[in-house]
């Protein structure tokens, strides 16, 4: 509800634990934010780690894109990101933790997947991390900007599916062997 600016006292109260318990477990607010981001990245990148992902890269990429777009439709996710952006000047270590554990980690996992696809001879990618950035940008594009600004750009399940499939198809055409 309040994003990274929520006081640790309030977080502890809502979790029904002491503030010291949170600090004992996470060490700092930055590490707590990192844990939240880690969990979300695991959910978003799960399609890339599915057993069938390597044999069906277009489907894995589309599923990854669906997860990213789905996250944009969740009001709490966009609100948390807005709070992180607003807090960046006052709490740069928290913003850095969010970025490293969130967007950067998801792109690295995507890059690892793309590297494996290149090694398997299904794709031809010179710089997998750059290609991962291209794919993520193509998939979420201006929908992320709208979500961060609180501008209504509704995405139905059918529209998310269409965008994800098109992004994956275009990406595969661009990098296919």
Tab-separated table of C-alpha atoms in Angstrom:
chain	number	residue	atom	x	y	z
A	1	UNK	CA	0.000	0.000	0.000
A	2	UNK	CA	2.772	2.448	0.830
A	3	UNK	CA	5.629	0.879	-1.071
A	4	UNK	CA	9.199	1.317	0.043
A	5	UNK	CA	8.377	4.435	2.026
A	6	UNK	CA	6.397	2.431	4.588
A	7	UNK	CA	8.086	2.651	7.990
A	8	UNK	CA	9.545	-0.596	9.284
A	9	UNK	CA	7.384	-0.207	12.396
A	10	UNK	CA	4.250	-0.348	10.260
A	11	UNK	CA	5.550	-3.304	8.243
A	12	UNK	CA	6.304	-5.162	11.485
A	13	UNK	CA	2.898	-4.315	12.938
A	14	UNK	CA	1.080	-5.538	9.805
A	15	UNK	CA	3.178	-8.727	9.757
A	16	UNK	CA	2.420	-9.277	13.462
A	17	UNK	CA	6.110	-9.422	14.349
A	18	UNK	CA	8.545	-7.078	16.020
A	19	UNK	CA	10.648	-4.635	14.032
A	20	UNK	CA	13.710	-6.450	15.351
A	21	UNK	CA	12.417	-9.707	13.879
A	22	UNK	CA	12.313	-8.114	10.436
A	23	UNK	CA	15.816	-6.702	10.864
A	24	UNK	CA	17.072	-10.069	12.152
A	25	UNK	CA	15.630	-11.820	9.121
A	26	UNK	CA	16.395	-9.281	6.380
A	27	UNK	CA	19.011	-6.957	7.865
A	28	UNK	CA	17.708	-3.780	6.250
A	29	UNK	CA	14.835	-2.302	4.326
A	30	UNK	CA	16.884	-2.708	1.144
A	31	UNK	CA	17.155	-6.449	1.788
A	32	UNK	CA	13.427	-6.680	2.536
A	33	UNK	CA	12.703	-4.963	-0.780
A	34	UNK	CA	15.167	-7.306	-2.486
A	35	UNK	CA	13.271	-10.309	-1.078
A	36	UNK	CA	9.963	-8.949	-2.409
A	37	UNK	CA	11.536	-8.376	-5.834
A	38	UNK	CA	13.164	-11.832	-5.821
A	39	UNK	CA	9.792	-13.472	-5.299
A	40	UNK	CA	8.207	-11.522	-8.148
A	41	UNK	CA	11.109	-12.247	-10.507
A	42	UNK	CA	10.776	-15.952	-9.743
A	43	UNK	CA	7.099	-15.786	-10.779
A	44	UNK	CA	7.807	-13.810	-13.955
A	45	UNK	CA	10.710	-15.995	-15.094
A	46	UNK	CA	9.133	-19.356	-14.224
A	47	UNK	CA	8.107	-19.976	-17.867
A	48	UNK	CA	11.772	-19.800	-18.898
A	49	UNK	CA	12.620	-22.590	-16.453
A	50	UNK	CA	9.783	-24.926	-17.393
A	51	UNK	CA	10.933	-28.336	-18.708
A	52	UNK	CA	9.519	-27.656	-22.178
A	53	UNK	CA	10.931	-24.126	-22.480
A	54	UNK	CA	14.139	-25.080	-24.278
A	55	UNK	CA	12.315	-27.063	-26.950
A	56	UNK	CA	9.670	-24.389	-27.456
A	57	UNK	CA	11.399	-21.017	-27.055
A	58	UNK	CA	8.656	-18.951	-28.723
A	59	UNK	CA	6.078	-20.292	-26.273
A	60	UNK	CA	8.423	-19.697	-23.324
A	61	UNK	CA	9.059	-16.114	-24.454
A	62	UNK	CA	5.339	-15.495	-24.906
A	63	UNK	CA	4.647	-16.855	-21.411
A	64	UNK	CA	7.395	-14.630	-19.979
A	65	UNK	CA	5.852	-11.614	-21.761
A	66	UNK	CA	2.391	-12.551	-20.430
A	67	UNK	CA	3.779	-12.590	-16.890
A	68	UNK	CA	5.393	-9.159	-17.325
A	69	UNK	CA	2.251	-7.664	-18.849
A	70	UNK	CA	0.085	-9.309	-16.198
A	71	UNK	CA	2.184	-7.648	-13.510
A	72	UNK	CA	1.421	-4.271	-15.082
A	73	UNK	CA	-2.296	-4.874	-14.678
A	74	UNK	CA	-1.984	-5.384	-10.931
A	75	UNK	CA	-2.521	-2.031	-9.223
A	76	UNK	CA	-0.259	-2.905	-6.286
A	77	UNK	CA	2.680	-3.724	-8.564
A	78	UNK	CA	2.519	-0.369	-10.347
A	79	UNK	CA	1.943	1.457	-7.061
A	80	UNK	CA	4.981	-0.226	-5.530
A	81	UNK	CA	7.129	0.735	-8.519
A	82	UNK	CA	5.904	4.355	-8.322
A	83	UNK	CA	6.782	4.438	-4.630
A	84	UNK	CA	10.228	3.020	-5.373
A	85	UNK	CA	10.793	5.717	-7.977
A	86	UNK	CA	9.614	8.449	-5.610
A	87	UNK	CA	11.832	7.116	-2.841
A	88	UNK	CA	14.944	6.764	-5.006
A	89	UNK	CA	16.346	10.188	-4.137
A	90	UNK	CA	15.943	9.688	-0.377
A	91	UNK	CA	16.738	5.958	-0.262
A	92	UNK	CA	19.076	5.172	-3.154
A	93	UNK	CA	20.163	1.889	-1.593
A	94	UNK	CA	16.556	0.676	-1.564
A	95	UNK	CA	16.048	1.764	-5.178
A	96	UNK	CA	19.284	0.010	-6.154
A	97	UNK	CA	18.188	-3.170	-4.365
A	98	UNK	CA	14.811	-3.082	-6.137
A	99	UNK	CA	16.421	-2.563	-9.535
A	100	UNK	CA	19.066	-5.251	-9.048
A	101	UNK	CA	16.677	-7.860	-7.664
A	102	UNK	CA	13.782	-6.919	-9.944
A	103	UNK	CA	14.201	-5.658	-13.503
A	104	UNK	CA	17.904	-6.448	-13.796
A	105	UNK	CA	17.503	-9.974	-12.389
A	106	UNK	CA	14.599	-10.801	-14.703
A	107	UNK	CA	16.572	-9.582	-17.734
A	108	UNK	CA	19.593	-11.640	-16.660
A	109	UNK	CA	17.461	-14.763	-16.348
A	110	UNK	CA	16.020	-14.057	-19.782
A	111	UNK	CA	19.558	-13.513	-21.125
A	112	UNK	CA	20.614	-16.879	-19.644
A	113	UNK	CA	17.693	-18.533	-21.421
A	114	UNK	CA	18.594	-16.814	-24.699
A	115	UNK	CA	22.239	-17.852	-24.287
A	116	UNK	CA	21.164	-21.485	-23.887
A	117	UNK	CA	18.942	-21.206	-26.976
A	118	UNK	CA	21.901	-19.774	-28.905
A	119	UNK	CA	24.176	-22.548	-27.641
A	120	UNK	CA	21.568	-25.105	-28.729
A	121	UNK	CA	21.593	-23.590	-32.229
A	122	UNK	CA	17.979	-22.369	-32.214
A	123	UNK	CA	18.808	-18.650	-32.027
A	124	UNK	CA	21.697	-16.496	-33.151
A	125	UNK	CA	22.296	-13.821	-30.523
A	126	UNK	CA	25.611	-12.036	-30.068
A	127	UNK	CA	24.675	-10.176	-26.880
A	128	UNK	CA	21.965	-12.066	-24.928
A	129	UNK	CA	21.611	-9.349	-22.274
A	130	UNK	CA	20.966	-6.677	-24.884
A	131	UNK	CA	18.528	-8.995	-26.673
A	132	UNK	CA	16.750	-9.571	-23.342
A	133	UNK	CA	16.365	-5.810	-22.920
A	134	UNK	CA	15.002	-5.562	-26.479
A	135	UNK	CA	12.464	-8.310	-25.818
A	136	UNK	CA	11.297	-6.879	-22.491
A	137	UNK	CA	10.939	-3.424	-24.010
A	138	UNK	CA	9.005	-4.781	-26.964
A	139	UNK	CA	6.687	-6.760	-24.699
A	140	UNK	CA	5.842	-4.151	-22.062
A	141	UNK	CA	6.570	-0.987	-24.050
A	142	UNK	CA	4.365	1.954	-23.320
A	143	UNK	CA	2.065	-0.138	-21.130
A	144	UNK	CA	4.616	0.115	-18.327
A	145	UNK	CA	4.863	3.887	-18.710
A	146	UNK	CA	1.091	4.196	-18.585
A	147	UNK	CA	0.909	1.978	-15.491
A	148	UNK	CA	3.579	4.004	-13.716
A	149	UNK	CA	1.759	7.223	-14.527
A	150	UNK	CA	-1.582	5.780	-13.435
A	151	UNK	CA	-2.997	6.243	-16.934
A	152	UNK	CA	-5.728	3.759	-17.733
A	153	UNK	CA	-4.698	1.438	-20.560
A	154	UNK	CA	-6.728	-1.649	-19.814
A	155	UNK	CA	-5.240	-4.946	-20.887
A	156	UNK	CA	-7.690	-7.813	-21.174
A	157	UNK	CA	-6.395	-11.377	-21.000
A	158	UNK	CA	-6.961	-11.647	-24.758
A	159	UNK	CA	-4.973	-8.463	-25.432
A	160	UNK	CA	-2.137	-9.612	-23.152
A	161	UNK	CA	-2.071	-12.916	-25.017
A	162	UNK	CA	-1.978	-11.160	-28.403
A	163	UNK	CA	0.822	-8.778	-27.395
A	164	UNK	CA	2.873	-11.578	-25.829
A	165	UNK	CA	2.482	-13.854	-28.860
A	166	UNK	CA	3.349	-11.069	-31.293
A	167	UNK	CA	6.419	-9.984	-29.317
A	168	UNK	CA	7.652	-13.579	-29.174
A	169	UNK	CA	7.004	-14.148	-32.887
A	170	UNK	CA	8.817	-10.962	-33.901
A	171	UNK	CA	11.730	-11.744	-31.597
A	172	UNK	CA	12.057	-15.257	-32.955
A	173	UNK	CA	12.021	-13.946	-36.551
A	174	UNK	CA	14.720	-11.422	-35.681
A	175	UNK	CA	17.049	-13.960	-34.040
A	176	UNK	CA	16.138	-17.271	-35.689
A	177	UNK	CA	18.971	-19.325	-37.131
